[in-house]
CSV table of C-alpha atoms and ligand atoms in Angstrom, one decimal:
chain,number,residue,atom,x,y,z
S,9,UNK,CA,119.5,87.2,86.4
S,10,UNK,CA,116.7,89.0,88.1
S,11,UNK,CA,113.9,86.6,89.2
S,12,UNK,CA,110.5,87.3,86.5
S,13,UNK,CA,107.5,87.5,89.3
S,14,UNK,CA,103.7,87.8,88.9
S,15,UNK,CA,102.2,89.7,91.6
S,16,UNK,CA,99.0,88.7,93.0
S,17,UNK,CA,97.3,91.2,95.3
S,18,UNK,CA,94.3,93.2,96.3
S,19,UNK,CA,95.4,96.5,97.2
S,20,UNK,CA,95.5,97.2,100.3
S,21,UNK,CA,97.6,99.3,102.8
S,22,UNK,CA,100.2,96.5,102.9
S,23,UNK,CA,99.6,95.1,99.5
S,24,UNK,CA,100.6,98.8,98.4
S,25,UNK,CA,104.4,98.6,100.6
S,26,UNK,CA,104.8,95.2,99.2
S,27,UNK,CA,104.4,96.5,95.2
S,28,UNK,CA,107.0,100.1,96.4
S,29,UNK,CA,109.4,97.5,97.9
S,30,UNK,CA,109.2,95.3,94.1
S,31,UNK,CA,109.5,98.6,92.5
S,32,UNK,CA,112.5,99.1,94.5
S,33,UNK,CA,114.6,96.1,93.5
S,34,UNK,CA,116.6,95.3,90.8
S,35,UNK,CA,116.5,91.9,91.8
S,36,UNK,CA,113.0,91.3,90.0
S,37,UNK,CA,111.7,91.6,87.1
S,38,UNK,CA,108.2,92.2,87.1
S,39,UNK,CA,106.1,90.5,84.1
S,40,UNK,CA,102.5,91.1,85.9
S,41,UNK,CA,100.2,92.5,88.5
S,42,UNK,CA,97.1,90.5,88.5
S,43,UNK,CA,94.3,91.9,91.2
S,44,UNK,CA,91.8,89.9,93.3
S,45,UNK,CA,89.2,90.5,95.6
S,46,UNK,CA,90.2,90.8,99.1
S,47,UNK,CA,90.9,93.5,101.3
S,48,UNK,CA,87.8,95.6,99.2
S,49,UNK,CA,86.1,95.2,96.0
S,50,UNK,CA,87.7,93.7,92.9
S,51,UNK,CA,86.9,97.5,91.2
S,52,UNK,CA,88.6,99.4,94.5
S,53,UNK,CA,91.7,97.3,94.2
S,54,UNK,CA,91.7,97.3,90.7
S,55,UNK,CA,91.6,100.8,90.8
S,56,UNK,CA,94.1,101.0,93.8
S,57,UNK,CA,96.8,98.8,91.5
S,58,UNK,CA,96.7,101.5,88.7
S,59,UNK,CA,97.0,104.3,90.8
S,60,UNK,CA,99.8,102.4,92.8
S,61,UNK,CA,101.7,101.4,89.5
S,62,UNK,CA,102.1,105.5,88.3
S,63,UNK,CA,103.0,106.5,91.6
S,64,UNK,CA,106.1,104.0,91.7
S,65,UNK,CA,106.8,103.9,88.3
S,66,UNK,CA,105.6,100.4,87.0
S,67,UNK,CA,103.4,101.7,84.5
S,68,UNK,CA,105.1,99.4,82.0
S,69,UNK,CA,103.9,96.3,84.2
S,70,UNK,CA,100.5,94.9,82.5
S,71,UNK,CA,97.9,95.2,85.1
S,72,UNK,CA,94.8,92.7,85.0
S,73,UNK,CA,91.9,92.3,86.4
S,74,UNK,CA,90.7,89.2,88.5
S,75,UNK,CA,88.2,87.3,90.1
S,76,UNK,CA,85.6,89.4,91.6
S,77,UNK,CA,84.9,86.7,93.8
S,78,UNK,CA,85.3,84.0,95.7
S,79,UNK,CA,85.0,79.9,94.6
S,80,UNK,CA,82.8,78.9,97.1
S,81,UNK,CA,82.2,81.7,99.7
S,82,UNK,CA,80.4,85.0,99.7
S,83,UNK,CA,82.5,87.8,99.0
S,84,UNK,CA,84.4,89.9,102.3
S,85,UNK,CA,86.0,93.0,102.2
S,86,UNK,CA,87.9,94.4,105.1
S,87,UNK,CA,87.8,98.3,104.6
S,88,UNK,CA,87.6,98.6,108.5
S,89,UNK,CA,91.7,97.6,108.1
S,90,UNK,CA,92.1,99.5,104.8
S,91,UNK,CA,89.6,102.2,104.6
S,92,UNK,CA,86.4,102.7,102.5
S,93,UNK,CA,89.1,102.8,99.4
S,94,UNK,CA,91.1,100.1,100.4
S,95,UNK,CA,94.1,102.6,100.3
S,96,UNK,CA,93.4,104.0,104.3
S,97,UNK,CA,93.6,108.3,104.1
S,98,UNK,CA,95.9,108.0,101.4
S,99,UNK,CA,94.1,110.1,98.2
S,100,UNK,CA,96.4,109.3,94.8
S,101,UNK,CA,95.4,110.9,91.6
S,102,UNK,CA,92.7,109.2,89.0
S,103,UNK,CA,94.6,106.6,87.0
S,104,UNK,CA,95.8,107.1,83.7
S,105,UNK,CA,96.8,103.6,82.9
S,106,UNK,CA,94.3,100.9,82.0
S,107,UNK,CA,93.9,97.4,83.0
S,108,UNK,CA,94.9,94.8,80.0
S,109,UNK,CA,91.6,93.2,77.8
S,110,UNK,CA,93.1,89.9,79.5
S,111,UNK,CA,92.1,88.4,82.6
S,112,UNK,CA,94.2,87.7,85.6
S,113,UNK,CA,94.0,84.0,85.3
S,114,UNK,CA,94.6,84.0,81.1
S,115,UNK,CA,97.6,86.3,81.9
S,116,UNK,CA,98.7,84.3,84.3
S,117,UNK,CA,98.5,80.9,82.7
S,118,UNK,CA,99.9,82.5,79.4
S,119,UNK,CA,103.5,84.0,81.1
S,120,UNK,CA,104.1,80.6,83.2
S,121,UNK,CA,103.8,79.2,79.3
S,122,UNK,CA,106.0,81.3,77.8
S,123,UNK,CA,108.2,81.6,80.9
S,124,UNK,CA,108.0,77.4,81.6
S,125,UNK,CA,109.9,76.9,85.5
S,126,UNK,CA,111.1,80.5,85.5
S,127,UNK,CA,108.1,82.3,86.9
S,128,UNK,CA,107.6,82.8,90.8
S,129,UNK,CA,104.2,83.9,91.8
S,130,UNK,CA,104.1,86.2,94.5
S,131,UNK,CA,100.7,85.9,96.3
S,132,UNK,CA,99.5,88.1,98.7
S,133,UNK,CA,95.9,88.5,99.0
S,134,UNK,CA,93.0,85.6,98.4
S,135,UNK,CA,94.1,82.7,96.0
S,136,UNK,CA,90.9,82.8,93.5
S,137,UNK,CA,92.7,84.0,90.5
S,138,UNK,CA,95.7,81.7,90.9
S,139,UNK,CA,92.9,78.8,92.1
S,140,UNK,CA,91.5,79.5,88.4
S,141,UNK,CA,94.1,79.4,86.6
S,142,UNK,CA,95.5,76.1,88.0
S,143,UNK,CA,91.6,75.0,87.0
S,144,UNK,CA,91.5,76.0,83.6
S,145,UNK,CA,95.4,74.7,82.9
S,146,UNK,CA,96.1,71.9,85.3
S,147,UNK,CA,99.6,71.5,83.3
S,148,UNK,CA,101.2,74.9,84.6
S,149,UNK,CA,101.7,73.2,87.7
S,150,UNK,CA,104.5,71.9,86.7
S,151,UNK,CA,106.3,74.7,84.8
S,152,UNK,CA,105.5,77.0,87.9
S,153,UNK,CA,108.8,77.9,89.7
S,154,UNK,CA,107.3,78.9,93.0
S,155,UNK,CA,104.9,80.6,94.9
S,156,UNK,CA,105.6,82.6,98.2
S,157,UNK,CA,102.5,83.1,99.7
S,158,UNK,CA,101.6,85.9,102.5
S,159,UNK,CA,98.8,83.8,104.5
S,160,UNK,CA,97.7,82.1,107.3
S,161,UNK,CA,98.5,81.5,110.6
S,162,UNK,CA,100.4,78.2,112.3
S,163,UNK,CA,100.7,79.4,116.4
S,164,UNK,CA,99.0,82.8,116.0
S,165,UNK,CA,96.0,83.3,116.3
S,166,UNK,CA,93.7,84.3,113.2
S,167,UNK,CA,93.4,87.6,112.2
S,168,UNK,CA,89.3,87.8,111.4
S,169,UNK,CA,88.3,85.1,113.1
S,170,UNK,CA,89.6,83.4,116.8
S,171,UNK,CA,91.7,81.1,113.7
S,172,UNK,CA,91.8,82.3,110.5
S,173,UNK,CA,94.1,84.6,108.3
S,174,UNK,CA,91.9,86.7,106.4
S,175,UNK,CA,93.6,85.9,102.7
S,176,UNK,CA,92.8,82.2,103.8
S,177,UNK,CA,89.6,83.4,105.1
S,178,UNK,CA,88.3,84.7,101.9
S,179,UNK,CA,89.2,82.0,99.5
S,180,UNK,CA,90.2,78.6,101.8
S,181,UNK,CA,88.6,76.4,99.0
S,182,UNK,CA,91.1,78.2,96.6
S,183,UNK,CA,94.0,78.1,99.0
S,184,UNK,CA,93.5,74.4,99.7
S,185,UNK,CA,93.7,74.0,95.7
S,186,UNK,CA,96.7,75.6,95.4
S,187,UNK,CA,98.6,74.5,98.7
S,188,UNK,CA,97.8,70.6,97.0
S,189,UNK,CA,98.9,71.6,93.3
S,190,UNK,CA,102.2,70.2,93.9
S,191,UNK,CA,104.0,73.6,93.7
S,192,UNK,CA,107.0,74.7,95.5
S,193,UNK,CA,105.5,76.6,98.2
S,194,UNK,CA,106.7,79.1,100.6
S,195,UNK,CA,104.4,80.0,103.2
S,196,UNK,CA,104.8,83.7,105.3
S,197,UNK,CA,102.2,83.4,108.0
S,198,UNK,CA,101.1,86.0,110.9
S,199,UNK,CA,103.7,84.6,113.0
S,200,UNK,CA,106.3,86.2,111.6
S,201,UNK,CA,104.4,88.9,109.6
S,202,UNK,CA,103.0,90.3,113.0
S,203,UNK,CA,106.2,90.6,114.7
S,204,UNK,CA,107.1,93.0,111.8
S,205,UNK,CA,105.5,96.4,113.2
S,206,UNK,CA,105.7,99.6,111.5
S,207,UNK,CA,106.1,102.2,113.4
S,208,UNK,CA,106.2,106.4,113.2
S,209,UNK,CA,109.6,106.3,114.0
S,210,UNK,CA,110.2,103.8,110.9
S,211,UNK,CA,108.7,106.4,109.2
S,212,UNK,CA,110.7,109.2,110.2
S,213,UNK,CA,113.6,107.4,108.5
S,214,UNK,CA,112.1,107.0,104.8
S,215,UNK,CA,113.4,110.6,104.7
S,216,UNK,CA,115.1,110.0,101.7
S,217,UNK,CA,112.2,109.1,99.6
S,218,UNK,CA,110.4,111.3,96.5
S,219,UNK,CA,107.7,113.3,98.6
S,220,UNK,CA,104.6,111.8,96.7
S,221,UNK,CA,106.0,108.4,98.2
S,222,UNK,CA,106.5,109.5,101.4
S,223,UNK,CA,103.7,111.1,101.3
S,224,UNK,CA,101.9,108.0,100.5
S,225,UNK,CA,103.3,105.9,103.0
S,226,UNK,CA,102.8,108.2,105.6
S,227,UNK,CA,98.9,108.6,105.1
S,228,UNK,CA,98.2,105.0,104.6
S,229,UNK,CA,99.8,103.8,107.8
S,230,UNK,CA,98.2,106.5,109.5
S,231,UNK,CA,95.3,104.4,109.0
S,232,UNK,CA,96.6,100.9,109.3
S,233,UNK,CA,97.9,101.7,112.9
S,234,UNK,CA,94.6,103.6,114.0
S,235,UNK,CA,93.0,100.3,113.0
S,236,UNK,CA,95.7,98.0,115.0
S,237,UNK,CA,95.4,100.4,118.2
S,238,UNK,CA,91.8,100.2,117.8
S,239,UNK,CA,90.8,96.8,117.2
S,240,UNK,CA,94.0,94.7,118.4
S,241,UNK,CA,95.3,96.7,121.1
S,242,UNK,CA,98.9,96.4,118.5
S,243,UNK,CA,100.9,99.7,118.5
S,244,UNK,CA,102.0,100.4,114.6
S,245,UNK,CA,100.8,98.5,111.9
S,246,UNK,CA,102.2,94.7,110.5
S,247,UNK,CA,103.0,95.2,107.0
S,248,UNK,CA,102.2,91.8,106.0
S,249,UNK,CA,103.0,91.4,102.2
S,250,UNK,CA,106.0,93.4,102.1
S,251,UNK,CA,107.5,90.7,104.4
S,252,UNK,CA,106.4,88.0,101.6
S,253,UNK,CA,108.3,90.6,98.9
S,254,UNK,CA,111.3,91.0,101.2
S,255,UNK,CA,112.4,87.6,101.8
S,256,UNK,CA,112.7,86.9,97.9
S,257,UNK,CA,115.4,90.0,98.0
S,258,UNK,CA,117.0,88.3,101.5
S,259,UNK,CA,115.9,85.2,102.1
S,260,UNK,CA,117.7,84.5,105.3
S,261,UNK,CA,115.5,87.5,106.8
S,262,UNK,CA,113.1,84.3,107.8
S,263,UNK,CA,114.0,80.8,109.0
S,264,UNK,CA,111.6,77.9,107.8
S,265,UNK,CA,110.1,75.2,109.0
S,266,UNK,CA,108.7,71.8,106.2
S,267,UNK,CA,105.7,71.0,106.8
S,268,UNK,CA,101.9,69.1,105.5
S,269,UNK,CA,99.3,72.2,105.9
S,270,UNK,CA,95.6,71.8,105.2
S,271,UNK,CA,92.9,73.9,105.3
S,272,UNK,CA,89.8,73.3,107.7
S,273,UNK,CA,87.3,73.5,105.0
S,274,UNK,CA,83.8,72.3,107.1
S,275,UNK,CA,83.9,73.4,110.9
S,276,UNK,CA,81.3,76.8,111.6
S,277,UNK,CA,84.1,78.2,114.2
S,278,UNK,CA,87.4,77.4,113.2
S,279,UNK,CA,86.8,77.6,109.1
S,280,UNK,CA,89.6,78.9,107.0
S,281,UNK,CA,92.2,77.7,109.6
S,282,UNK,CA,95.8,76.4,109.0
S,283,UNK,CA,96.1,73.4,109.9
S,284,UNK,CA,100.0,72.5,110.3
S,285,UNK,CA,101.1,68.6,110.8
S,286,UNK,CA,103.9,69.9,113.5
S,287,UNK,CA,104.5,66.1,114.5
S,288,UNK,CA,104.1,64.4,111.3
S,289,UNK,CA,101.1,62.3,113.4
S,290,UNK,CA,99.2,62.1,109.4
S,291,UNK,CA,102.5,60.7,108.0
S,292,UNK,CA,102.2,63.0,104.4
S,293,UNK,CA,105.0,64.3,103.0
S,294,UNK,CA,105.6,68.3,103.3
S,295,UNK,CA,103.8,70.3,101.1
S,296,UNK,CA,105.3,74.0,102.5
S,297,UNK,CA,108.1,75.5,103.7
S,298,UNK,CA,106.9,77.7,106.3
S,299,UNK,CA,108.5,81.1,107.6
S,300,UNK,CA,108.0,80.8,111.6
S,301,UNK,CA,110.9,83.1,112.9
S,302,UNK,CA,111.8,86.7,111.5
S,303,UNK,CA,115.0,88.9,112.3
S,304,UNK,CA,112.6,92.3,112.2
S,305,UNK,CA,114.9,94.8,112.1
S,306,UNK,CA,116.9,93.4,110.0
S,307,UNK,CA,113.9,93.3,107.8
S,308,UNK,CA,112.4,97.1,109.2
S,309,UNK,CA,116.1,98.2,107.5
S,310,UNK,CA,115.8,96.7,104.0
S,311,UNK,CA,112.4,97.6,103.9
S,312,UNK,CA,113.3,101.6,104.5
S,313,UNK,CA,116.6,101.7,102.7
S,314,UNK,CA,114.9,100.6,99.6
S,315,UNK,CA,111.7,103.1,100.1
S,316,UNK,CA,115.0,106.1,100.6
S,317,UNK,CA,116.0,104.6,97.0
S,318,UNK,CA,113.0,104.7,95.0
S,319,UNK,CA,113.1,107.9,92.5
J,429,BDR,C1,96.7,89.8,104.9
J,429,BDR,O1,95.3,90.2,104.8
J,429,BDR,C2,95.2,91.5,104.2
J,429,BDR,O2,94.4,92.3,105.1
J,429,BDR,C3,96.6,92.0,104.1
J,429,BDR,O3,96.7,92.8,102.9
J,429,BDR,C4,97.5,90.8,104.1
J,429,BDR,O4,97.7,90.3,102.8
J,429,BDR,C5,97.0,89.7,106.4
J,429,BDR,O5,96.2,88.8,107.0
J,430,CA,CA1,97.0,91.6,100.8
């Protein structure tokens, strides 16, 4: 029976492969997209989702909007990774589809009801809307299946600042809620995520794919990898979130490590870090299974077979 998913995103160059790779598999059965803030505005991504949903066909998925903002924090975007429109040069006709009257967090907390221990919840961008969901219904805890989580970063190093990840970045006080929910939790950190580079010659194998799709994929990354070159020195681009879609297809793609992870929720330099127990020295119980080792072309291959099969 395919697995029912919510997916939690801010759209986003990788956030965009990660929703062509769910469209791409039979395996799931998508019940939601529910949009955060994160990589740009709450409108951009918003917008980005709808536009992202007719080009791969999920135009029967509800779509809803989320939090505009963060619990605690002021607001980030990070448009120098994803472009002014969050989407890098890619340019994808004015939406058609609109966004359900229900918010992200009602939707949410509603499906997990209806659905009780059969929903996964697929996170990959900040944790606000999730965050205020588990705050308005405490109970869905329990009737949540699982999340798998794209975020932080265990031996890496951050991503926006020397420590942080940026989803962890822009929402730790929402991540730390969620992390201590007492949810099955799968974590896909930077240490695997950044060993997964696309590349122009990945590219050159989606040869297979429906020309707006390529199309697509080709302008974003464009982008994505001008940013890596420019700012980490990286040649191609990580695609994050699909990684975090991937292993729910193939979970043997990643091995996993248990382990207690907290959030640094006070210090001015390393704020928004991962903290990972790796020697058990504060004696608590595991709280995540952790991704720390990825077989990337393995990975790479899924990734463009199922872009070749999208119609
Ligand atoms: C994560 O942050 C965002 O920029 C990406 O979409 C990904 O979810 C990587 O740190
Ligand atoms: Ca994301």
């Amino acid at each position: 029976m395919a697995e029912k998913l919510i997916y939690d995103t801010d759209p986003g160059i990788d956030d965009a492969l990660g929703l062509l790779l769910l469209a791409a598999a039979p395996e799931i059965e998508l019940l939601a997209i529910t949009v955060t803030h994160g990589n740009t505005s709450q409108d951009k991504c918003l917008r980005n989702a709808l536009q992202l949903a007719e080009l791969c066909g999920l135009t029967h998925v509800p779509i809803a909007r989320g939090a505009q903002e963060p619990l605690v924090k002021e607001l980030s975007v990070a448009e120098e990774t994803h472009g002014d429109g969050g989407l890098g040069y890619a340019q994808l006709p004015e939406p058609k589809l609109q966004p359900v009257s229900e918010p992200a967090h009602d939707l949410i907390i509603r499906l997990i009801e209806e659905n009780p221990g059969e929903v996964t919840l697929l996170c990959v961008g900040p944790m606000t809307n999730i965050a205020v969901a588990l705050l308005k219904q405490p109970g869905i805890a329990k009737q949540i299946k699982r999340i798998v989580s794209m975020g932080g970063a265990i031996h890496y190093p951050g991503n926006v600042t020397p420590q942080a990840e940026y989803n962890v970045f822009c929402d730790p006080e929402a991540f730390e809620i969620v992390l201590n929910a007492g949810i099955d939790f799968t974590l896909v950190p930077l240490d695997v995520t950044y060993q997964c580079l696309f590349t122009t010659d990945h590219l050159s194998r989606i040869n297979k794919a429906p020309a707006a799709i390529f199309d697509f994929i080709k302008e974003s990354t464009r982008f994505y990898m001008e940013f890596h070159a420019a700012y980490q020195g990286i040649q191609g681009c990580a695609i994050n979130d699909p990684l975090a879609a991937a292993i729910l297809l193939a979970p043997d793609l990643v091995t996993y490590r248990d382990y207690f992870l907290a959030i640094e929720l006070q210090s001015p330099t390393s704020k928004a870090k991962t903290i990972a127990d790796h020697y058990g020295a504060l004696k608590k119980q595991p709280n995540a299974k952790v991704a720390m080792e990825v077989e990337v072309e393995k990975f790479m291959d899924l990734f463009i077979e199922r872009m070749n099969r999208l119609a």
